[in-house]
Coordinates of C-alpha atoms and ligand atoms in Angstrom, one line a residue:
Chain A
X1 CA 0.0 0.0 0.0
X2 CA 1.3 3.4 -0.9
X3 CA 1.6 5.4 2.3
X4 CA 2.2 8.7 0.7
X5 CA -1.0 8.4 -1.3
X6 CA -2.9 7.5 1.8
X7 CA -1.8 10.5 3.7
X8 CA -2.3 12.8 0.7
X9 CA -5.8 11.6 -0.3
X10 CA -7.7 13.8 2.1
X11 CA -5.8 16.8 0.9
X12 CA -6.6 15.9 -2.7
X13 CA -10.3 15.6 -1.8
X14 CA -10.1 18.9 0.0
X15 CA -8.7 20.8 -2.9
X16 CA -11.0 19.1 -5.4
X17 CA -14.1 19.9 -3.5
X18 CA -13.4 23.4 -2.1
X19 CA -11.2 24.4 -5.0
X20 CA -13.7 23.4 -7.7
X21 CA -16.4 25.5 -6.0
X22 CA -14.4 28.6 -7.1
X23 CA -15.3 27.8 -10.7
X24 CA -18.6 26.1 -10.3
X25 CA -20.4 27.4 -7.3
X26 CA -23.5 29.6 -7.4
X27 CA -24.0 32.4 -4.8
X28 CA -25.8 30.2 -2.4
X29 CA -23.3 27.4 -2.7
X30 CA -20.4 29.8 -2.2
X31 CA -22.1 31.1 0.9
X32 CA -22.5 27.6 2.3
X33 CA -19.0 26.7 1.4
X34 CA -17.6 29.8 3.1
X35 CA -19.4 28.7 6.3
X36 CA -18.1 25.2 6.0
X37 CA -14.4 26.1 5.6
X38 CA -14.5 28.7 8.3
X39 CA -16.3 26.6 10.9
X40 CA -14.2 23.7 9.7
X41 CA -11.1 25.6 10.7
X42 CA -12.7 26.3 14.1
X43 CA -13.5 22.6 14.5
X44 CA -10.1 21.4 13.5
X45 CA -8.5 23.9 15.9
X46 CA -10.9 22.8 18.6
X47 CA -9.9 19.2 18.0
X48 CA -6.3 19.9 18.8
X49 CA -7.6 20.1 22.4
X50 CA -10.4 17.6 22.2
X51 CA -9.4 14.6 20.0
X52 CA -5.7 15.1 20.3
X53 CA -5.0 16.2 23.8
X54 CA -8.2 14.9 25.4
X55 CA -9.2 18.3 26.8
X56 CA -12.9 19.1 26.4
X57 CA -13.2 22.9 26.3
X58 CA -16.7 24.2 26.4
X59 CA -15.5 27.7 25.9
X60 CA -13.7 27.9 22.6
X61 CA -16.5 30.2 21.4
X62 CA -14.8 32.9 23.4
X63 CA -11.9 33.0 21.0
X64 CA -14.2 32.6 18.0
X65 CA -16.3 35.6 19.1
X66 CA -13.3 37.5 20.1
X67 CA -11.8 37.1 16.7
X68 CA -15.0 38.2 15.1
X69 CA -15.5 41.2 17.3
X70 CA -11.9 42.4 17.0
X71 CA -12.1 42.1 13.3
X72 CA -15.5 43.6 13.0
X73 CA -15.0 46.5 15.4
X74 CA -11.6 47.4 14.0
X75 CA -12.8 47.4 10.4
X76 CA -15.8 49.4 11.5
X77 CA -13.7 52.0 13.3
X78 CA -10.7 52.3 11.0
X79 CA -12.2 51.4 7.7
X80 CA -12.4 48.4 5.4
X81 CA -8.7 48.4 4.6
X82 CA -8.0 47.6 8.2
X83 CA -10.0 44.3 7.9
X84 CA -7.0 42.2 6.8
X85 CA -4.8 43.6 9.6
X86 CA -7.5 42.9 12.1
X87 CA -7.3 39.3 11.0
X88 CA -3.7 39.3 12.2
X89 CA -4.4 41.1 15.5
X90 CA -7.3 38.8 16.4
X91 CA -5.2 35.7 17.0
X92 CA -2.6 37.7 18.9
X93 CA -5.3 38.9 21.3
X94 CA -6.8 35.4 21.5
X95 CA -3.5 33.9 22.4
X96 CA -2.9 36.5 25.0
X97 CA -6.3 35.8 26.6
X98 CA -5.8 32.0 26.3
X99 CA -2.6 32.3 28.4
X100 CA -4.6 33.9 31.2
X101 CA -7.6 31.5 31.0
X102 CA -5.3 28.5 30.5
X103 CA -3.2 29.3 33.5
X104 CA -6.3 29.4 35.6
X105 CA -8.0 26.3 34.2
X106 CA -5.5 23.8 32.8
X107 CA -4.1 22.6 36.1
X108 CA -7.6 21.5 37.2
X109 CA -8.9 18.0 36.6
X110 CA -10.7 17.3 33.3
X111 CA -14.3 17.9 34.6
X112 CA -13.4 21.2 36.3
X113 CA -11.5 22.4 33.2
X114 CA -14.6 21.8 31.2
X115 CA -16.9 23.6 33.7
X116 CA -14.5 26.5 34.0
X117 CA -14.2 27.1 30.3
X118 CA -18.0 27.1 30.1
X119 CA -18.1 29.6 32.9
X120 CA -15.6 31.9 31.2
X121 CA -17.6 31.7 28.0
X122 CA -20.8 32.7 29.7
X123 CA -19.0 35.6 31.4
X124 CA -17.6 36.9 28.1
X125 CA -21.0 36.5 26.4
X126 CA -22.6 38.4 29.3
X127 CA -20.1 41.3 29.0
X128 CA -20.7 41.4 25.2
X129 CA -24.4 41.7 25.6
X130 CA -24.5 44.1 28.5
X131 CA -21.7 46.5 27.3
X132 CA -23.8 47.6 24.4
X133 CA -22.2 51.0 24.0
X134 CA -19.0 49.3 23.1
X135 CA -20.1 46.0 21.5
X136 CA -23.5 46.8 20.1
X137 CA -25.1 44.6 22.7
X138 CA -27.8 42.2 21.5
X139 CA -27.9 43.7 18.0
X140 CA -24.2 42.9 17.4
X141 CA -22.4 44.8 14.7
X142 CA -23.7 45.3 11.1
X143 CA -22.3 46.6 7.9
X144 CA -18.7 45.7 8.6
X145 CA -16.6 47.1 5.8
X146 CA -14.1 45.1 3.8
X147 CA -11.4 46.0 1.3
X148 CA -12.7 46.5 -2.3
X149 CA -11.0 43.4 -3.5
X150 CA -12.9 41.1 -1.0
X151 CA -16.3 42.6 -1.7
X152 CA -18.1 39.9 -3.7
X153 CA -19.1 36.6 -2.2
X154 CA -16.8 34.6 -4.5
X155 CA -13.8 36.9 -3.9
X156 CA -14.3 36.6 -0.2
X157 CA -14.6 32.8 -0.5
X158 CA -11.3 32.6 -2.4
X159 CA -9.7 34.8 0.3
X160 CA -11.1 32.7 3.1
X161 CA -10.1 29.5 1.3
X162 CA -6.5 30.6 1.1
X163 CA -6.2 31.6 4.7
X164 CA -8.1 28.5 6.0
X165 CA -6.0 26.2 3.9
X166 CA -2.7 27.7 5.3
X167 CA -4.1 27.4 8.8
X168 CA -5.3 23.8 8.3
X169 CA -1.9 23.0 6.8
X170 CA -0.1 24.3 9.8
X171 CA -2.4 22.4 12.1
X172 CA -1.8 19.3 10.0
X173 CA 1.9 19.7 10.4
X174 CA 1.4 20.1 14.2
X175 CA -0.6 16.9 14.2
X176 CA 2.3 15.0 12.8
X177 CA 5.0 16.8 14.7
X178 CA 6.8 15.8 17.9
X179 CA 4.7 18.2 19.8
X180 CA 1.6 16.5 18.4
X181 CA 2.9 13.2 19.5
X182 CA 3.3 14.6 23.1
X183 CA -0.3 15.9 23.0
X184 CA -1.6 12.4 22.0
X185 CA 0.6 11.0 24.8
X186 CA -1.0 13.4 27.3
X187 CA -4.5 12.2 26.2
X188 CA -3.6 8.6 26.8
X189 CA -1.4 8.7 29.8
X190 CA -0.5 12.1 31.4
X191 CA 1.3 10.4 34.3
X192 CA 3.7 8.6 31.9
X193 CA 4.3 12.0 30.2
X194 CA 5.6 13.4 33.5
X195 CA 7.7 10.3 33.9
X196 CA 9.4 10.7 30.6
X197 CA 10.5 14.1 31.8
X198 CA 7.9 16.4 30.3
X199 CA 5.7 19.0 31.9
X200 CA 2.1 18.2 31.2
X201 CA 0.7 21.7 32.0
X202 CA 3.1 23.5 29.7
X203 CA 2.3 21.3 26.8
X204 CA -1.4 21.7 27.4
X205 CA -1.1 25.4 27.7
X206 CA 0.8 25.7 24.4
X207 CA -1.9 23.5 22.7
X208 CA -4.6 25.8 24.2
X209 CA -2.8 28.9 22.9
X210 CA -2.4 27.5 19.4
X211 CA -6.0 26.2 19.3
X212 CA -7.4 29.6 20.5
X213 CA -5.3 31.5 18.0
X214 CA -6.5 29.6 15.0
X215 CA -10.1 29.8 16.4
X216 CA -9.8 33.6 16.4
X217 CA -8.7 33.6 12.8
X218 CA -11.9 31.6 12.0
X219 CA -14.0 34.1 14.0
X220 CA -12.4 37.0 12.1
X221 CA -13.1 35.4 8.8
X222 CA -16.7 34.8 9.8
X223 CA -17.1 38.6 10.4
X224 CA -16.7 39.1 6.6
X225 CA -19.2 36.5 5.3
X226 CA -22.4 38.4 6.1
X227 CA -20.6 41.6 7.3
X228 CA -22.5 41.2 10.5
X229 CA -21.7 39.6 13.9
X230 CA -23.7 39.0 17.0
X231 CA -23.2 38.0 20.6
X232 CA -24.4 34.4 19.9
X233 CA -20.9 33.7 18.5
X234 CA -19.8 33.7 22.2
X235 CA -22.6 31.6 23.6
X236 CA -22.1 28.1 24.9
X237 CA -24.3 26.5 22.3
X238 CA -21.7 27.7 19.7
X239 CA -19.0 25.7 21.5
X240 CA -21.5 22.9 21.8
X241 CA -22.3 22.8 18.1
X242 CA -18.6 22.6 17.3
X243 CA -18.2 19.7 19.8
X244 CA -21.2 17.9 18.1
X245 CA -19.9 18.4 14.6
X246 CA -16.4 17.2 15.7
X247 CA -17.9 14.0 17.1
X248 CA -20.1 13.5 14.1
X249 CA -17.2 13.7 11.8
X250 CA -14.7 11.8 13.9
X251 CA -12.5 13.3 16.5
X252 CA -9.7 10.8 16.0
X253 CA -9.1 11.8 12.5
X254 CA -7.5 15.1 11.4
X255 CA -10.1 15.9 8.8
X256 CA -13.0 14.4 10.7
X257 CA -14.1 17.7 12.3
X258 CA -14.2 19.4 8.8
X259 CA -16.3 16.5 7.5
X260 CA -18.6 16.8 10.5
X261 CA -19.1 20.6 9.9
X262 CA -19.8 20.0 6.2
X263 CA -22.4 17.3 6.9
X264 CA -24.0 19.4 9.6
X265 CA -24.3 22.6 7.6
X266 CA -25.5 20.8 4.4
X267 CA -28.2 19.0 6.4
X268 CA -29.2 22.2 8.1
X269 CA -29.5 23.8 4.6
X270 CA -31.3 21.0 2.9
X271 CA -33.6 19.9 5.8
X272 CA -34.0 23.4 7.0
X273 CA -35.7 24.3 3.8
X274 CA -38.3 21.6 4.0
X275 CA -39.0 21.4 7.7
X276 CA -38.7 23.6 10.8
X277 CA -37.8 20.5 12.8
X278 CA -34.3 20.2 11.3
X279 CA -32.6 20.2 14.6
X280 CA -34.7 17.2 15.5
X281 CA -33.5 15.4 12.4
X282 CA -29.9 16.4 13.1
X283 CA -30.3 15.1 16.7
X284 CA -31.5 11.8 15.5
X285 CA -28.6 11.5 13.1
X286 CA -26.2 12.4 15.8
X287 CA -27.5 9.8 18.2
X288 CA -27.4 7.1 15.5
X289 CA -23.8 7.9 14.6
X290 CA -22.6 8.1 18.2
X291 CA -24.3 4.9 19.2
X292 CA -23.4 2.8 16.1
X293 CA -20.1 4.5 15.2
X294 CA -18.4 6.2 18.1
X295 CA -15.6 7.1 15.8
X296 CA -17.8 9.3 13.7
X297 CA -18.3 9.4 9.9
X298 CA -14.6 8.9 9.3
X299 CA -14.9 5.8 11.5
X300 CA -17.8 4.6 9.3
X301 CA -15.8 4.8 6.1
X302 CA -12.8 3.2 7.7
X303 CA -15.0 0.5 9.0
X304 CA -16.3 -0.3 5.5
X305 CA -12.9 0.1 3.9
X306 CA -11.6 -2.4 6.5
X307 CA -14.3 -4.9 5.4
X308 CA -12.8 -4.9 1.9
X309 CA -9.1 -4.6 2.6
X310 CA -8.3 -6.2 5.9
X311 CA -5.3 -4.6 7.5
X312 CA -4.6 -1.1 6.2
X313 CA -1.4 0.9 6.4
X314 CA -1.1 2.7 9.7
X315 CA -1.1 6.5 9.5
X316 CA 2.1 7.2 11.3
X317 CA 4.3 4.3 11.1
X318 CA 8.0 5.1 11.0
Chain B
X1 CA 29.5 7.1 46.6
X2 CA 25.9 7.2 47.8
X3 CA 23.5 7.6 44.9
X4 CA 20.2 7.7 46.8
X5 CA 19.8 8.6 50.4
X6 CA 16.6 8.7 52.5
X7 CA 16.7 10.4 55.9
X8 CA 13.8 9.8 58.3
X9 CA 11.1 9.7 55.6
X10 CA 7.6 9.6 56.8
X11 CA 4.3 9.4 55.0
X12 CA 0.7 9.0 56.3
X13 CA -2.5 8.3 54.3
X14 CA -5.1 9.4 56.8
X15 CA -4.4 7.3 59.9
X16 CA -2.2 4.8 57.9
X17 CA 1.5 5.2 58.5
X18 CA 2.9 4.0 55.2
X19 CA 6.5 5.1 55.5
X20 CA 7.8 4.9 59.0
X21 CA 11.0 6.9 59.6
X22 CA 12.8 5.3 56.7
X23 CA 16.5 5.9 56.5
X24 CA 18.7 4.2 54.0
X25 CA 21.6 4.8 51.6
X26 CA 21.9 3.1 48.2
X27 CA 25.4 3.1 46.8
X28 CA 26.2 3.7 43.2
X29 CA 26.0 0.6 41.1
X30 CA 24.1 -1.3 43.7
X31 CA 21.3 -3.7 42.6
X32 CA 18.8 -3.6 45.4
X33 CA 15.7 -5.6 46.0
X34 CA 12.9 -4.3 48.2
X35 CA 10.7 -7.0 49.5
X36 CA 7.7 -7.0 51.8
X37 CA 4.1 -8.1 52.0
X38 CA 1.4 -6.4 50.0
X39 CA 0.5 -3.0 51.5
X40 CA 3.9 -2.7 53.2
X41 CA 4.5 0.7 51.4
X42 CA 6.9 -0.3 48.7
X43 CA 5.1 1.4 45.8
X44 CA 4.6 4.4 48.1
X45 CA 8.3 4.6 48.7
X46 CA 8.9 4.6 44.9
X47 CA 6.3 7.3 44.6
X48 CA 8.2 9.4 47.1
X49 CA 11.6 8.9 45.5
X50 CA 10.3 9.7 42.0
X51 CA 8.4 12.8 43.1
X52 CA 4.9 11.4 42.4
X53 CA 4.0 12.2 46.1
X54 CA 5.9 14.2 48.7
X55 CA 6.8 12.7 52.1
X56 CA 5.2 14.4 55.2
X57 CA 8.7 14.9 56.5
X58 CA 12.2 13.7 56.2
X59 CA 14.5 14.2 53.2
X60 CA 15.6 12.5 50.1
X61 CA 19.0 13.1 48.4
X62 CA 20.2 12.1 45.0
X63 CA 23.9 12.3 44.4
X64 CA 24.1 14.5 47.5
X65 CA 21.5 16.9 46.2
X66 CA 18.2 17.4 48.1
X67 CA 15.3 16.4 45.9
X68 CA 12.4 16.1 48.4
X69 CA 9.3 17.5 46.8
X70 CA 10.8 17.9 43.3
X71 CA 8.5 17.2 40.3
X72 CA 8.8 13.9 38.5
X73 CA 9.8 15.5 35.2
X74 CA 12.7 17.3 36.8
X75 CA 13.9 14.1 38.6
X76 CA 13.7 12.2 35.2
X77 CA 16.0 14.8 33.8
X78 CA 18.4 14.2 36.7
X79 CA 18.4 10.5 35.9
X80 CA 15.8 9.1 38.3
X81 CA 13.5 7.0 36.1
X82 CA 10.9 4.3 36.9
X83 CA 8.8 1.5 35.5
X84 CA 5.4 0.9 37.1
X85 CA 3.7 -2.0 38.9
X86 CA 1.0 -1.8 36.3
X87 CA 2.7 -1.0 33.0
X88 CA 2.2 2.6 32.2
X89 CA 2.1 2.9 28.4
X90 CA 0.6 5.0 25.6
X91 CA -1.9 2.2 25.0
X92 CA -3.2 3.2 21.5
X93 CA 0.2 3.7 20.0
X94 CA 2.5 1.2 18.5
X95 CA 5.5 -0.2 20.4
X96 CA 7.8 1.9 18.3
X97 CA 5.8 5.1 19.0
X98 CA 5.8 4.4 22.7
X99 CA 9.6 4.4 22.7
X100 CA 9.8 7.1 20.1
X101 CA 7.9 9.5 22.3
X102 CA 10.3 8.8 25.2
X103 CA 13.2 9.3 22.8
X104 CA 11.8 12.6 21.5
X105 CA 11.5 13.8 25.1
X106 CA 15.0 12.6 25.9
X107 CA 16.5 14.5 22.9
X108 CA 14.5 17.6 23.7
X109 CA 12.4 17.6 20.5
X110 CA 9.0 17.7 22.3
X111 CA 8.4 21.4 21.7
X112 CA 8.9 21.2 17.9
X113 CA 5.6 22.1 16.5
X114 CA 5.9 22.2 12.7
X115 CA 8.6 19.7 11.9
X116 CA 7.8 16.2 10.8
X117 CA 8.5 13.9 13.7
X118 CA 10.2 11.4 11.4
X119 CA 13.1 13.7 10.5
X120 CA 15.3 13.0 13.4
X121 CA 18.0 10.3 12.7
X122 CA 19.5 10.3 16.2
X123 CA 16.0 9.7 17.8
X124 CA 15.3 6.9 15.4
X125 CA 18.7 5.2 16.1
X126 CA 18.1 5.6 19.8
X127 CA 14.7 3.8 19.4
X128 CA 16.1 0.9 17.3
X129 CA 18.9 0.4 19.8
X130 CA 16.4 0.1 22.7
X131 CA 14.0 -2.1 20.7
X132 CA 16.8 -4.4 19.8
X133 CA 18.3 -4.5 23.3
X134 CA 15.0 -5.4 24.9
X135 CA 14.0 -8.0 22.4
X136 CA 11.0 -6.0 21.1
X137 CA 12.3 -5.7 17.5
X138 CA 9.8 -7.9 15.8
X139 CA 6.9 -6.3 17.6
X140 CA 7.5 -2.6 16.9
X141 CA 4.4 -2.2 14.8
X142 CA 2.0 -3.8 17.3
X143 CA -0.2 -1.5 19.3
X144 CA 0.7 -1.5 23.0
X145 CA -2.7 -2.9 23.9
X146 CA -2.1 -5.9 21.6
X147 CA 1.0 -7.0 23.6
X148 CA 0.9 -9.8 26.1
X149 CA 1.0 -8.8 29.7
X150 CA 4.7 -9.7 29.9
X151 CA 5.6 -7.7 26.8
X152 CA 3.8 -4.7 28.2
X153 CA 6.0 -4.8 31.3
X154 CA 9.0 -5.1 29.0
X155 CA 7.8 -2.1 27.0
X156 CA 7.4 -0.1 30.2
X157 CA 11.0 -0.8 31.1
X158 CA 12.0 0.0 27.6
X159 CA 10.5 3.5 27.9
X160 CA 12.3 4.0 31.2
X161 CA 15.7 2.9 29.7
X162 CA 15.2 5.2 26.8
X163 CA 15.5 8.1 29.3
X164 CA 19.1 6.9 30.1
X165 CA 18.6 6.6 33.8
X166 CA 21.3 6.7 36.5
X167 CA 18.9 5.4 39.1
X168 CA 16.3 2.9 37.7
X169 CA 13.3 1.9 39.9
X170 CA 11.3 -1.2 38.8
X171 CA 8.1 -1.9 40.6
X172 CA 7.4 -5.7 40.5
X173 CA 8.9 -6.2 37.1
X174 CA 7.8 -9.9 37.0
X175 CA 4.3 -9.5 38.4
X176 CA 1.8 -11.6 36.5
X177 CA 4.4 -13.2 34.3
X178 CA 4.7 -16.9 33.3
X179 CA 7.7 -18.8 34.8
X180 CA 9.5 -18.5 31.4
X181 CA 9.0 -14.8 31.2
X182 CA 10.2 -14.4 34.8
X183 CA 13.5 -16.1 34.0
X184 CA 14.0 -13.9 31.0
X185 CA 13.1 -10.7 32.9
X186 CA 15.5 -11.6 35.7
X187 CA 18.3 -12.1 33.3
X188 CA 17.4 -8.9 31.5
X189 CA 17.5 -6.8 34.7
X190 CA 20.9 -8.1 35.7
X191 CA 22.2 -7.6 32.2
X192 CA 21.0 -4.0 31.7
X193 CA 22.1 -3.1 35.2
X194 CA 25.6 -3.8 34.3
X195 CA 25.5 -2.8 30.7
X196 CA 24.0 0.7 31.4
X197 CA 26.0 1.1 34.6
X198 CA 22.8 1.7 36.6
X199 CA 21.9 1.9 40.2
X200 CA 18.8 -0.3 40.3
X201 CA 16.1 -0.8 42.8
X202 CA 13.4 -3.3 42.2
X203 CA 10.4 -4.5 44.2
X204 CA 9.8 -8.2 43.9
X205 CA 7.8 -11.1 45.4
X206 CA 9.7 -13.9 43.6
X207 CA 12.3 -14.9 46.2
X208 CA 14.3 -17.0 43.7
X209 CA 14.8 -13.8 41.7
X210 CA 15.5 -11.7 44.7
X211 CA 18.1 -14.0 46.2
X212 CA 19.4 -14.8 42.8
X213 CA 20.4 -11.3 41.6
X214 CA 20.2 -8.7 44.3
X215 CA 23.4 -7.3 45.9
X216 CA 21.4 -6.0 48.8
X217 CA 17.9 -6.8 50.0
X218 CA 15.8 -4.4 52.0
X219 CA 12.8 -5.6 53.8
X220 CA 9.8 -3.3 54.4
X221 CA 6.9 -4.3 56.7
X222 CA 4.1 -2.0 57.7
X223 CA 6.0 0.9 56.4
X224 CA 9.1 0.1 58.4
X225 CA 12.5 -0.9 57.1
X226 CA 13.1 -3.9 59.3
X227 CA 16.3 -5.3 57.8
X228 CA 18.9 -4.8 55.1
X229 CA 21.8 -7.0 54.0
X230 CA 22.8 -9.6 51.4
X231 CA 20.8 -12.8 50.7
X232 CA 22.4 -14.8 53.4
X233 CA 22.0 -12.2 56.1
X234 CA 18.3 -11.6 55.2
X235 CA 17.5 -15.3 55.1
X236 CA 18.9 -15.7 58.6
X237 CA 17.4 -12.6 60.1
X238 CA 14.9 -13.5 62.8
X239 CA 12.8 -10.4 62.4
X240 CA 12.5 -11.1 58.7
X241 CA 11.5 -14.7 59.2
X242 CA 9.1 -13.7 61.9
X243 CA 7.4 -10.9 59.9
X244 CA 7.7 -11.9 56.4
X245 CA 9.5 -14.9 55.1
X246 CA 7.8 -17.4 57.4
X247 CA 8.7 -21.0 56.9
X248 CA 7.9 -21.6 53.3
X249 CA 11.0 -20.0 51.9
X250 CA 13.6 -21.5 54.2
Ligands
ADP401 N1 -2.8 7.5 47.4 C1 -3.2 6.7 48.4 N2 -4.1 7.1 49.3 C2 -4.5 6.4 50.3 N3 -3.9 5.2 50.7 C3 -2.9 4.8 49.9 C4 -2.5 5.5 48.7 N4 -1.5 4.8 48.1 C5 -1.3 3.7 48.9 N5 -2.2 3.7 49.9 C6 -2.2 2.6 51.0 O1 -1.0 2.6 51.5 C7 -0.6 1.2 51.8 C8 0.7 0.9 51.1 O2 0.4 0.8 49.7 P1 1.6 0.5 48.7 O3 2.7 1.4 48.8 O4 0.9 0.4 47.3 O5 2.0 -1.0 49.1 P2 2.9 -2.1 48.4 O6 3.4 -1.5 47.1 O7 4.0 -2.4 49.3 O8 2.0 -3.3 48.2 C9 -1.8 0.4 51.4 O9 -2.6 0.1 52.5 C10 -2.5 1.3 50.4 O10 -3.9 1.0 50.4
MG402 MG1 3.1 -2.0 45.2

C-alpha cells in the first residue's frame, strides 16, 4: 500500500471539493462553502484540544467571538482596509487571553477544566451583551466594511479558502510533529508523560494557545461573510455545536471535524428548507452515529474500507 | 558514593502510617531488591523517591542533592526513572511510537511544532537500539494494547531505559508473568544493570529472583524498614523470618 498516497488523499479531496467551487459554485453554494471552511477551521483547531490532547473545552466560542469582534470592530472604526490587519491582530489577542484562562483552568482536573471554560464563555457573552455602547449589545455589529478586493461573495470565499488552507496545513503539520505526539501521549497517559520528563501543564497550555489563536482567525473570517456579527458567537451553544460536529465527523481523524461541519451545515441547509424540525433530524442522526459508530463518519468509512481490505497501512508508522 | 539517600522519611495516608521513619543509603552501582508483604508501602516509597508524592517529612537526596518534593519531570532529567507496577504505556500507540515518544523527550524535541517527527535520525537510532536490546524488535508495529502482559512490562521498562537513567526503579517487574518470562526478565534486569551502569532498585515477590540477583535486599513491613543485607543475612534474620518470610522459603 502506498503510504504517501494514503496521507495525501484527504488533501486531494479537500482541494478538489473546495477548489472546484471557485469555478462552479453559485451564490448560495459559495455562501454555504464559506461557512463550511471557516467553521471547519474552528472545529479542527478545537480538535487539537479535544481529540488530540483529550481536553474538552466548552468555551472555545470565546476565541471565535473575540476574533469576530476584534475584526468587526476594527474594520468598523478604522475602515475596510483595516479588515485584513485585524485578522492578524485577532489571533494575537486570543493567544494572550488564552494564556490567562489556560493558566487558571488547565491545572484542574478534566471535569473542572470543562466547567471553568464554560463559565468563562458565559461571562464573556454576558459582557458582550451588557456592554452595548462598546459592542452593540444584542444587536451585534452590522455593515462591517471590507477592502474593495474582497467585496463579492466569490472573492471573499477565495480569500477565506487561502487563509483557511494555510491554517489547516499548519495544524496538520502540528498533528504529525513531535509536539503533536506529546499531546496524544497526554491524552492517553499524562502520568507517563511526566515520567518521561515532560511538563504536562506546559504542553497543554501551548496547545490551548495554538487552538485559541486559530479559532480567532476563523472568527475573524466569519465577520466578513455576512458583514455582521452578534453575541451568539460567544454563547455556549456555539461551542456545543462545534463539539457535536467534531464528534459527528470523527475526533480521532485530522479531517474528521471538517467533514462533520460539512455534513451538519449541508443537512441544516437541505432539511431546514423543508421542515422547521431540522434540529430534531440532526439530533436523531447524531444519536445514530454516536451509538453505532463512536468514531464518527470517518470511522464509518474506515469500517467499511476495512471490510474490503483487511489490515490497512497505519497512519504514522516510522 | 551514595546515589540515593533517605533520611527519616515519613508518610501517612489518613491514619495509615505507610513510610515509618525510613532511613537508607543506596550506593552507586548497587542492585537492590525491596521486599515485603502487600500493602507494606513499597510502591509508596517509589512514589516518594520519584516525586509522584511528597513525604510528610524527612528528606531524600540524590547524588548528595536534596530532591524532596521535586517534580517527577525534573527528577527524570536528573536521571531518576521508573517503571510501574501496572505497565504505564501509551496504549493506543505502537510499540515503536511508545519508545519514540520517550526518545523525543530525551532528545528535547518535544516542543517542535511544525517539523515532521520522522526527521530525526538520532532519535530513530536511539529507538532501534532500545527495541533491539530489549528484544522488542519484531513487535514494533503492534499496538501497545495488543501486547501480552509480559511484553507490556518489558515495554514499560524500555520506555524507562530510553531516558538513560542513572537510578532505575522497577516496581514488581515480573508480576503476573509466566515462569519462562520471569527467568527472561530476571536475566534482563541483571544484564541492563551492568551494561548501562545503573543503580537499580526493584520491588519483587519472587524470592528466587531476589536472592538470585540482588546485591542488597531491604525488607519493608508495615511501612518500616526492618532489615537490610545480602541474601544470606536476610535469610537468617529472625525479624524477617518472623514478619515476612515465614517457613515456606527457608
Ligand atoms: N494514594 C493513596 N491514598 C491512600 N492510601 C494509599 C494510597 N496509596 C497507597 N495507599 C495505601 O498505603 C498502603 C501501602 O500501599 P503500597 O505502597 O501500594 O504498598 P505495596 O506496594 O507495598 O503493596 C496500602 O494500604 C494502600 O492501600
Ligand atoms: Mg506495590
